[in-house]
Structures are given as C-alpha cells and as structure tokens.
CSV table of C-alpha atoms in Angstrom, one decimal:
chain,number,residue,atom,x,y,z
A,1,GLN,CA,39.7,-35.6,-60.5
A,2,VAL,CA,38.4,-33.3,-57.7
A,3,GLN,CA,38.0,-34.1,-54.2
A,4,LEU,CA,35.4,-32.3,-52.2
A,5,VAL,CA,34.8,-31.8,-48.3
A,6,GLU,CA,32.1,-29.9,-46.8
A,7,SER,CA,32.0,-28.0,-43.5
A,8,GLY,CA,30.1,-25.5,-41.6
A,9,GLY,CA,27.0,-27.4,-40.7
A,10,GLY,CA,25.5,-27.0,-37.3
A,11,SER,CA,22.3,-26.3,-35.4
A,12,VAL,CA,20.5,-22.9,-35.7
A,13,GLN,CA,17.3,-21.2,-34.9
A,14,ALA,CA,14.9,-20.3,-37.5
A,15,GLY,CA,15.7,-17.1,-38.9
A,16,GLY,CA,19.4,-17.5,-38.3
A,17,SER,CA,22.2,-17.9,-40.7
A,18,LEU,CA,25.0,-20.6,-41.4
A,19,ARG,CA,27.7,-20.6,-44.0
A,20,LEU,CA,28.8,-23.8,-45.7
A,21,SER,CA,32.2,-24.2,-47.3
A,22,CYS,CA,33.3,-26.7,-49.8
A,23,ALA,CA,37.0,-27.2,-50.0
A,24,ALA,CA,38.2,-28.7,-53.1
A,25,SER,CA,41.6,-30.6,-53.9
A,26,GLY,CA,43.0,-32.4,-57.0
A,27,ASP,CA,41.8,-29.9,-59.4
A,28,ALA,CA,40.9,-26.3,-59.8
A,29,VAL,CA,37.2,-25.5,-59.1
A,30,SER,CA,37.2,-23.0,-61.9
A,31,SER,CA,37.0,-25.9,-64.3
A,32,TYR,CA,33.8,-27.1,-63.0
A,33,CYS,CA,30.2,-26.6,-62.4
A,34,VAL,CA,29.5,-26.9,-58.6
A,35,GLY,CA,26.3,-27.6,-57.2
A,36,TRP,CA,24.9,-27.6,-53.7
A,37,PHE,CA,22.4,-30.3,-52.7
A,38,ARG,CA,20.4,-31.3,-49.6
A,39,GLN,CA,18.7,-34.2,-48.5
A,40,ALA,CA,16.3,-34.7,-45.6
A,41,PRO,CA,15.4,-37.8,-44.2
A,42,GLY,CA,13.0,-40.0,-46.2
A,43,LYS,CA,13.3,-37.4,-49.1
A,44,GLU,CA,15.1,-37.3,-52.4
A,45,ARG,CA,18.3,-35.3,-52.8
A,46,GLU,CA,17.2,-31.6,-53.8
A,47,GLY,CA,19.4,-29.3,-55.7
A,48,VAL,CA,19.4,-25.7,-54.3
A,49,ALA,CA,22.2,-23.8,-56.0
A,50,ALA,CA,25.0,-24.0,-58.7
A,51,ILE,CA,28.0,-21.9,-59.5
A,52,ASN,CA,29.7,-21.7,-63.0
A,53,GLY,CA,33.4,-21.8,-63.5
A,54,ASP,CA,33.3,-18.0,-63.9
A,55,GLY,CA,31.2,-17.3,-60.9
A,56,ALA,CA,27.6,-17.1,-62.4
A,57,THR,CA,25.0,-18.5,-59.8
A,58,ARG,CA,21.8,-20.3,-60.3
A,59,TYR,CA,19.3,-21.1,-57.7
A,60,SER,CA,16.0,-23.2,-56.9
A,61,GLU,CA,12.9,-21.3,-56.0
A,62,SER,CA,13.1,-22.8,-52.6
A,63,VAL,CA,16.0,-20.8,-51.7
A,64,ARG,CA,16.3,-18.1,-54.1
A,65,GLY,CA,16.7,-14.5,-52.0
A,66,ARG,CA,17.8,-16.3,-49.1
A,67,PHE,CA,20.9,-18.6,-50.2
A,68,THR,CA,24.0,-17.0,-52.0
A,69,ALA,CA,26.5,-19.4,-53.6
A,70,SER,CA,30.1,-17.9,-54.0
A,71,LYS,CA,33.6,-19.1,-54.4
A,72,ASP,CA,37.2,-18.2,-53.9
A,73,ASN,CA,39.3,-19.6,-56.9
A,74,ALA,CA,42.8,-18.7,-54.9
A,75,LYS,CA,41.5,-21.0,-52.3
A,76,ASN,CA,39.9,-23.5,-54.3
A,77,THR,CA,36.9,-23.2,-52.0
A,78,LEU,CA,33.1,-22.6,-52.5
A,79,TYR,CA,30.5,-21.3,-50.1
A,80,LEU,CA,26.7,-21.3,-49.6
A,81,GLN,CA,25.7,-18.4,-47.4
A,82,MET,CA,22.1,-19.3,-45.8
A,83,ASN,CA,20.2,-16.6,-44.2
A,84,SER,CA,16.6,-16.5,-43.0
A,85,LEU,CA,16.6,-20.2,-42.3
A,86,LYS,CA,13.5,-22.1,-42.0
A,87,ARG,CA,12.9,-25.5,-40.3
A,88,GLU,CA,12.4,-27.1,-43.6
A,89,ASP,CA,15.9,-26.2,-44.6
A,90,THR,CA,17.1,-28.8,-42.3
A,91,ALA,CA,19.0,-31.6,-44.2
A,92,MET,CA,22.3,-32.8,-44.9
A,93,TYR,CA,24.1,-30.4,-47.4
A,94,TYR,CA,26.4,-31.7,-50.1
A,95,CYS,CA,28.5,-30.0,-52.7
A,96,ALA,CA,29.1,-31.8,-56.1
A,97,ALA,CA,31.0,-31.2,-59.3
A,98,ARG,CA,30.7,-31.6,-62.8
A,99,ARG,CA,33.6,-31.1,-65.2
A,100,GLY,CA,32.8,-28.0,-67.6
A,101,LYS,CA,32.3,-24.4,-66.5
A,102,TYR,CA,29.1,-24.1,-67.5
A,103,CYS,CA,25.9,-24.9,-65.3
A,104,GLY,CA,23.1,-25.7,-67.5
A,105,SER,CA,19.5,-26.0,-67.1
A,106,TRP,CA,20.1,-29.4,-65.5
A,107,PHE,CA,22.0,-28.0,-62.6
A,108,LEU,CA,19.2,-29.1,-60.1
A,109,VAL,CA,19.5,-32.9,-61.0
A,110,ALA,CA,21.9,-34.8,-58.8
A,111,ALA,CA,22.6,-37.4,-61.6
A,112,ASN,CA,24.4,-34.9,-63.7
A,113,TYR,CA,27.2,-34.5,-61.3
A,114,ASP,CA,30.2,-36.8,-61.0
A,115,TYR,CA,32.0,-35.9,-57.8
A,116,TRP,CA,30.6,-35.5,-54.5
A,117,GLY,CA,31.6,-34.6,-50.9
A,118,ARG,CA,30.2,-36.5,-47.6
A,119,GLY,CA,28.0,-33.7,-46.6
A,120,THR,CA,27.5,-31.5,-43.6
A,121,GLN,CA,24.4,-31.5,-41.5
A,122,VAL,CA,22.4,-28.4,-41.0
A,123,THR,CA,19.5,-28.3,-38.4
A,124,VAL,CA,17.3,-25.5,-38.0
A,125,SER,CA,14.8,-25.5,-35.0
A,126,LEU,CA,12.0,-23.2,-34.0
C-alpha cells in the first residue's frame, strides 16, 4: 500500500502562492488516482483537485483557475500549486490516494479514497 506525506504548507498573505508536495512511498503513484482535500476548523473535508495516473487533472469550482495539480512519477511525488490565495483557502490540506488510475466523477468525495497523509496547514491572511 502507499504511504503519503504532505509538506509545503505555511502562512501567506492573500494574493500569494504556495506549492504543496505529497511524497509517496511503498507503491508507485502512477497506479493511483490522487486527490487533494482541505478541511477548515468546524467544516467538512472538501475535495479541491485530483490527478489521474496518466496526469489528467480535475478541479473543484472553488479552486479552478487558481490551483494546479501535477506530479513527478520519477520522484513519486505530487504537487499542488496554489496561486491567488484567498483567506477562505485557509485549511489543513491533505493528499489521498485510491488504487486505480482513473479519477471518476467521485473525485471530490473523501470516502472514495483509501490512503491519506497527515496534512499540512495553509494559513492565508489579509
């Protein structure tokens, strides 16, 4: 099974950028659909992006055009580039994996993923 470790979170002013990383071990990420989720205090976990085994990406409406998911199969690492950050993007961010290369219409639903990292905090201030 795959293990996931997120990094790259931090504090940034509104309008700024951050790049999150999700380092995978134990299996090749090319065999998984990998999603990015976030959870703010008192709110449910929200899916924001997913990337297929072949690199195709999907996004939620709340981040489309601002966030970009990518991966480096050679490094077995995934990335989430976050631009034009807003205060409402403040949350703990997680990567999650589901075996199978294709991310279907379910990609925003946390229950559909089997493996999770521990998260990295992103805080956006005005």
